[in-house]
PDB file of C-alpha atoms in Angstrom:
ATOM      1  CA  ALA A  26     -12.345   1.894   6.789  1.00 46.00           C
ATOM      2  CA  MET A  27     -11.887   1.183  10.405  1.00 45.00           C
ATOM      3  CA  LEU A  28      -8.883   1.028  12.729  1.00 47.00           C
ATOM      4  CA  GLN A  29      -9.050  -0.651  16.099  1.00 48.00           C
ATOM      5  CA  SER A  30      -6.130  -0.616  18.500  1.00 48.00           C
ATOM      6  CA  ASN A  31      -5.537  -2.822  21.516  1.00 52.00           C
ATOM      7  CA  GLU A  32      -2.570  -1.633  23.547  1.00 51.00           C
ATOM      8  CA  GLY A  33      -0.927  -3.199  26.539  1.00 51.00           C
ATOM      9  CA  ALA A  34       2.354  -3.145  28.394  1.00 46.00           C
ATOM     10  CA  SER A  35       4.098  -5.952  30.197  1.00 47.00           C
ATOM     11  CA  GLU A  36       7.138  -5.720  32.456  1.00 46.00           C
ATOM     12  CA  GLU A  37      10.015  -8.020  31.597  1.00 46.00           C
ATOM     13  CA  ASP A  38      11.499  -9.956  34.544  1.00 45.00           C
ATOM     14  CA  ASN A  39      15.149  -9.960  33.398  1.00 46.00           C
ATOM     15  CA  ASP A  40      15.924  -6.280  33.989  1.00 51.00           C
ATOM     16  CA  GLU A  41      16.512  -4.982  37.554  1.00 55.00           C
ATOM     17  CA  GLU A  42      15.494  -1.417  36.689  1.00 65.00           C
ATOM     18  CA  GLY A  43      12.411  -2.611  34.838  1.00 67.00           C
ATOM     19  CA  SER A  44      11.863  -2.421  31.138  1.00 71.00           C
ATOM     20  CA  TYR A  45       8.613  -2.446  29.278  1.00 73.00           C
ATOM     21  CA  GLU A  46       7.536  -4.051  26.071  1.00 76.00           C
ATOM     22  CA  TRP A  47       4.598  -2.439  24.278  1.00 73.00           C
ATOM     23  CA  GLU A  48       2.359  -4.432  22.029  1.00 79.00           C
ATOM     24  CA  ARG A  49      -0.154  -3.054  19.573  1.00 77.00           C
ATOM     25  CA  GLN A  50      -2.587  -5.050  17.537  1.00 78.00           C
ATOM     26  CA  PHE A  51      -4.418  -3.293  14.728  1.00 71.00           C
ATOM     27  CA  THR A  52      -7.375  -4.407  12.703  1.00 74.00           C
ATOM     28  CA  LEU A  53      -7.458  -2.438   9.484  1.00 72.00           C
ATOM     29  CA  THR A  54     -10.083  -2.563   6.797  1.00 77.00           C
ATOM     30  CA  PRO A  55      -8.193  -1.479   3.683  1.00 81.00           C
ATOM     31  CA  PRO A  56      -9.490   1.457   1.640  1.00 86.00           C
ATOM     32  CA  LYS A  57     -10.960   1.032  -1.824  1.00 90.00           C
ATOM     33  CA  LEU A  58      -8.278   1.141  -4.509  1.00 90.00           C
ATOM     34  CA  TYR A  59      -9.214   2.675  -7.838  1.00 94.00           C
ATOM     35  CA  VAL A  60      -7.233   1.499 -10.857  1.00 93.00           C
ATOM     36  CA  HIS A  61      -7.425   2.676 -14.446  1.00 94.00           C
ATOM     37  CA  THR A  62      -5.009   2.666 -17.350  1.00 93.00           C
ATOM     38  CA  GLU A  63      -3.627   5.163 -19.862  1.00 95.00           C
ATOM     39  CA  PRO A  64      -4.638   4.584 -22.563  1.00 94.00           C
ATOM     40  CA  SER A  65      -8.004   3.318 -21.333  1.00 92.00           C
ATOM     41  CA  VAL A  66      -7.911   0.347 -23.736  1.00 92.00           C
ATOM     42  CA  VAL A  67      -4.851  -1.868 -23.227  1.00 87.00           C
ATOM     43  CA  LYS A  68      -3.599  -3.795 -26.262  1.00 88.00           C
ATOM     44  CA  VAL A  69      -1.083  -6.628 -26.587  1.00 87.00           C
ATOM     45  CA  ASN A  70       2.505  -5.369 -27.118  1.00 87.00           C
ATOM     46  CA  LYS A  71       1.490  -1.700 -26.676  1.00 90.00           C
ATOM     47  CA  PRO A  72       2.823   0.301 -23.708  1.00 90.00           C
ATOM     48  CA  PHE A  73       0.437   1.486 -20.996  1.00 90.00           C
ATOM     49  CA  LYS A  74       0.565   2.896 -17.481  1.00 91.00           C
ATOM     50  CA  ALA A  75      -1.641   1.996 -14.530  1.00 90.00           C
ATOM     51  CA  ILE A  76      -2.987   4.776 -12.330  1.00 94.00           C
ATOM     52  CA  ILE A  77      -3.800   3.661  -8.781  1.00 93.00           C
ATOM     53  CA  SER A  78      -5.522   5.958  -6.286  1.00 94.00           C
ATOM     54  CA  PHE A  79      -7.104   5.822  -2.849  1.00 93.00           C
ATOM     55  CA  THR A  80      -8.109   8.071   0.047  1.00 94.00           C
ATOM     56  CA  ASN A  81      -6.466   7.631   3.455  1.00 92.00           C
ATOM     57  CA  PRO A  82      -9.415   6.670   5.684  1.00 90.00           C
ATOM     58  CA  LEU A  83      -7.490   6.964   8.949  1.00 88.00           C
ATOM     59  CA  ASP A  84      -7.018   9.845  11.367  1.00 90.00           C
ATOM     60  CA  ARG A  85      -3.231   9.400  11.177  1.00 90.00           C
ATOM     61  CA  GLU A  86      -0.556   9.721   8.525  1.00 93.00           C
ATOM     62  CA  LEU A  87       0.415   6.716   6.458  1.00 91.00           C
ATOM     63  CA  THR A  88       4.059   6.084   5.584  1.00 91.00           C
ATOM     64  CA  ASP A  89       5.879   3.556   3.406  1.00 89.00           C
ATOM     65  CA  ILE A  90       2.792   2.623   1.365  1.00 89.00           C
ATOM     66  CA  SER A  91       3.393   0.434  -1.666  1.00 88.00           C
ATOM     67  CA  VAL A  92       1.454  -1.700  -4.124  1.00 87.00           C
ATOM     68  CA  ASP A  93       2.752  -4.974  -5.547  1.00 87.00           C
ATOM     69  CA  ILE A  94       1.918  -5.555  -9.207  1.00 84.00           C
ATOM     70  CA  ASP A  95       2.300  -9.212 -10.129  1.00 80.00           C
ATOM     71  CA  SER A  96       1.617 -11.432 -13.111  1.00 72.00           C
ATOM     72  CA  LYS A  97       3.206 -14.458 -14.714  1.00 68.00           C
ATOM     73  CA  ASP A  98       6.188 -12.494 -16.073  1.00 63.00           C
ATOM     74  CA  TYR A  99       5.980  -9.294 -14.043  1.00 68.00           C
ATOM     75  CA  ASP A 100       6.750  -8.492 -10.422  1.00 78.00           C
ATOM     76  CA  ARG A 101       7.172  -4.884  -9.395  1.00 84.00           C
ATOM     77  CA  GLU A 102       6.592  -2.781  -6.311  1.00 87.00           C
ATOM     78  CA  ALA A 103       5.290   0.750  -6.783  1.00 87.00           C
ATOM     79  CA  LYS A 104       5.550   3.180  -3.856  1.00 88.00           C
ATOM     80  CA  PHE A 105       3.278   6.084  -3.028  1.00 89.00           C
ATOM     81  CA  GLU A 106       4.972   9.365  -2.163  1.00 85.00           C
ATOM     82  CA  GLY A 107       4.528   9.852   1.551  1.00 79.00           C
ATOM     83  CA  PRO A 108       3.617  10.583   4.171  1.00 92.00           C
ATOM     84  CA  ILE A 109      -0.081  10.507   3.303  1.00 94.00           C
ATOM     85  CA  LYS A 110      -2.131  12.826   5.511  1.00 95.00           C
ATOM     86  CA  PRO A 111      -5.495  11.791   7.003  1.00 94.00           C
ATOM     87  CA  SER A 112      -8.341  12.000   4.441  1.00 94.00           C
ATOM     88  CA  ALA A 113      -5.852  12.818   1.665  1.00 95.00           C
ATOM     89  CA  LYS A 114      -6.472  11.362  -1.789  1.00 95.00           C
ATOM     90  CA  VAL A 115      -3.293  10.096  -3.445  1.00 94.00           C
ATOM     91  CA  GLN A 116      -2.480   8.833  -6.901  1.00 94.00           C
ATOM     92  CA  LEU A 117       0.354   6.678  -8.205  1.00 92.00           C
ATOM     93  CA  VAL A 118       1.292   6.334 -11.869  1.00 91.00           C
ATOM     94  CA  THR A 119       3.320   3.221 -12.679  1.00 88.00           C
ATOM     95  CA  ALA A 120       6.188   2.951 -15.121  1.00 86.00           C
ATOM     96  CA  GLU A 121       5.240   1.844 -18.632  1.00 88.00           C
ATOM     97  CA  MET A 122       4.273  -1.797 -18.970  1.00 86.00           C
ATOM     98  CA  LYS A 123       3.264  -4.053 -21.865  1.00 84.00           C
ATOM     99  CA  ILE A 124       0.977  -7.039 -22.066  1.00 82.00           C
ATOM    100  CA  THR A 125       2.559  -9.772 -24.152  1.00 81.00           C
ATOM    101  CA  GLU A 126       1.143 -13.090 -25.247  1.00 75.00           C
ATOM    102  CA  ALA A 127       2.905 -14.623 -22.220  1.00 58.00           C
ATOM    103  CA  GLY A 128       1.931 -12.019 -19.604  1.00 59.00           C
ATOM    104  CA  VAL A 129       2.864  -8.489 -18.553  1.00 60.00           C
ATOM    105  CA  SER A 130       6.381  -7.117 -19.079  1.00 58.00           C
TER     106      SER A 130
END
């Protein structure tokens, strides 16, 4: 993964004492996410959990990291415990889910 930062400051004209506005633009190549399930074979109407893991590729801590899990009948956000230190491998286990004939519930 790669992080590029372009920083710049500009002075705003409307403040006599001078105030500054900082802008940062980041280009981030996301890390590889690894996903597997428990049990390893998912069956219709049987509960399972998803295990999602990745390694922080940056030289800075990550905070407020979440994964959105979406399907026709399912929309949930799962959050990683943070902060995530540089080069740390983290794992998230979702709440139990079920695949139904209509989708995931």
